[in-house]
Amino acid sequence: QLDAIRLTTMARQKYVLIVAPPGSGKTGIAMALAASIPGKAHVLCSTHDLQNQYQEIFQVLLVKGRAAFDCFI
């Protein structure tokens, strides 16, 4: 996880895609990267369970798409 964070921050890319197996710490990596950059960061999830995980663990602002939930943006 630390290597992934270190390599990604050194690359200074505008967009980052994390592909790794379940249980590898993608959520922690994403939050560490989001905290390390100035400005806003957006995390896209493929399931509602992952969205809920981010909200429960990190108390992040959660916006879900209008197809399943009200979206107030």
Short mmCIF file of C-alpha atoms in Angstrom, two decimals:
data_model
loop_
_atom_site.label_atom_id
_atom_site.label_comp_id
_atom_site.label_asym_id
_atom_site.label_seq_id
_atom_site.Cartn_x
_atom_site.Cartn_y
_atom_site.Cartn_z
CA GLN A 1 0.00 0.00 0.00
CA LEU A 2 2.76 2.43 0.89
CA ASP A 3 4.55 1.71 -2.39
CA ALA A 4 1.36 2.38 -4.36
CA ILE A 5 0.83 5.69 -2.57
CA ARG A 6 4.47 6.72 -2.98
CA LEU A 7 4.63 5.83 -6.70
CA THR A 8 1.31 7.53 -7.46
CA THR A 9 2.20 10.78 -5.71
CA MET A 10 5.60 10.85 -7.42
CA ALA A 11 3.97 10.42 -10.86
CA ARG A 12 1.93 13.63 -10.37
CA GLN A 13 -0.93 12.47 -12.58
CA LYS A 14 -4.28 14.25 -12.68
CA TYR A 15 -6.24 10.97 -12.64
CA VAL A 16 -5.48 7.74 -10.82
CA LEU A 17 -7.11 4.35 -11.36
CA ILE A 18 -6.59 1.73 -8.68
CA VAL A 19 -7.01 -1.88 -9.78
CA ALA A 20 -6.20 -4.48 -7.14
CA PRO A 21 -7.73 -7.63 -5.67
CA PRO A 22 -10.27 -7.59 -2.82
CA GLY A 23 -8.71 -6.96 0.57
CA SER A 24 -5.63 -5.23 -0.82
CA GLY A 25 -6.43 -1.86 0.76
CA LYS A 26 -7.77 0.13 -2.19
CA THR A 27 -10.01 2.21 0.09
CA GLY A 28 -7.10 3.21 2.31
CA ILE A 29 -4.90 3.96 -0.69
CA ALA A 30 -7.60 6.14 -2.25
CA MET A 31 -8.12 8.11 0.96
CA ALA A 32 -4.39 8.58 1.50
CA LEU A 33 -4.00 9.87 -2.06
CA ALA A 34 -7.01 12.18 -1.66
CA ALA A 35 -5.52 13.60 1.54
CA SER A 36 -2.14 14.16 -0.11
CA ILE A 37 -3.32 16.42 -2.92
CA PRO A 38 -4.48 20.02 -2.73
CA GLY A 39 -8.08 20.72 -3.64
CA LYS A 40 -10.86 18.24 -4.15
CA ALA A 41 -10.70 14.53 -4.81
CA HIS A 42 -13.46 12.32 -6.18
CA VAL A 43 -13.76 8.59 -5.65
CA LEU A 44 -15.98 6.57 -7.99
CA CYS A 45 -17.36 3.25 -6.78
CA SER A 46 -19.00 0.43 -8.65
CA THR A 47 -21.33 -0.66 -5.85
CA HIS A 48 -23.51 0.95 -3.18
CA ASP A 49 -21.73 -1.14 -0.55
CA LEU A 50 -18.42 0.52 -1.40
CA GLN A 51 -20.03 3.96 -1.29
CA ASN A 52 -21.43 3.16 2.15
CA GLN A 53 -18.01 1.89 3.28
CA TYR A 54 -16.38 5.23 2.41
CA GLN A 55 -19.09 7.12 4.24
CA GLU A 56 -19.06 4.93 7.35
CA ILE A 57 -15.29 4.69 7.75
CA PHE A 58 -14.17 8.13 6.58
CA GLN A 59 -17.32 10.29 7.00
CA VAL A 60 -16.96 11.64 3.45
CA LEU A 61 -19.61 13.54 1.55
CA LEU A 62 -21.61 10.94 -0.29
CA VAL A 63 -23.49 11.57 -3.51
CA LYS A 64 -25.34 8.71 -5.14
CA GLY A 65 -26.74 8.77 -8.64
CA ARG A 66 -30.34 9.64 -9.30
CA ALA A 67 -31.13 6.22 -10.75
CA ALA A 68 -31.06 4.75 -7.24
CA PHE A 69 -31.16 7.70 -4.84
CA ASP A 70 -31.97 11.39 -4.76
CA CYS A 71 -29.03 13.47 -5.86
CA PHE A 72 -29.02 17.05 -4.57
CA ILE A 73 -26.35 18.65 -6.74
#
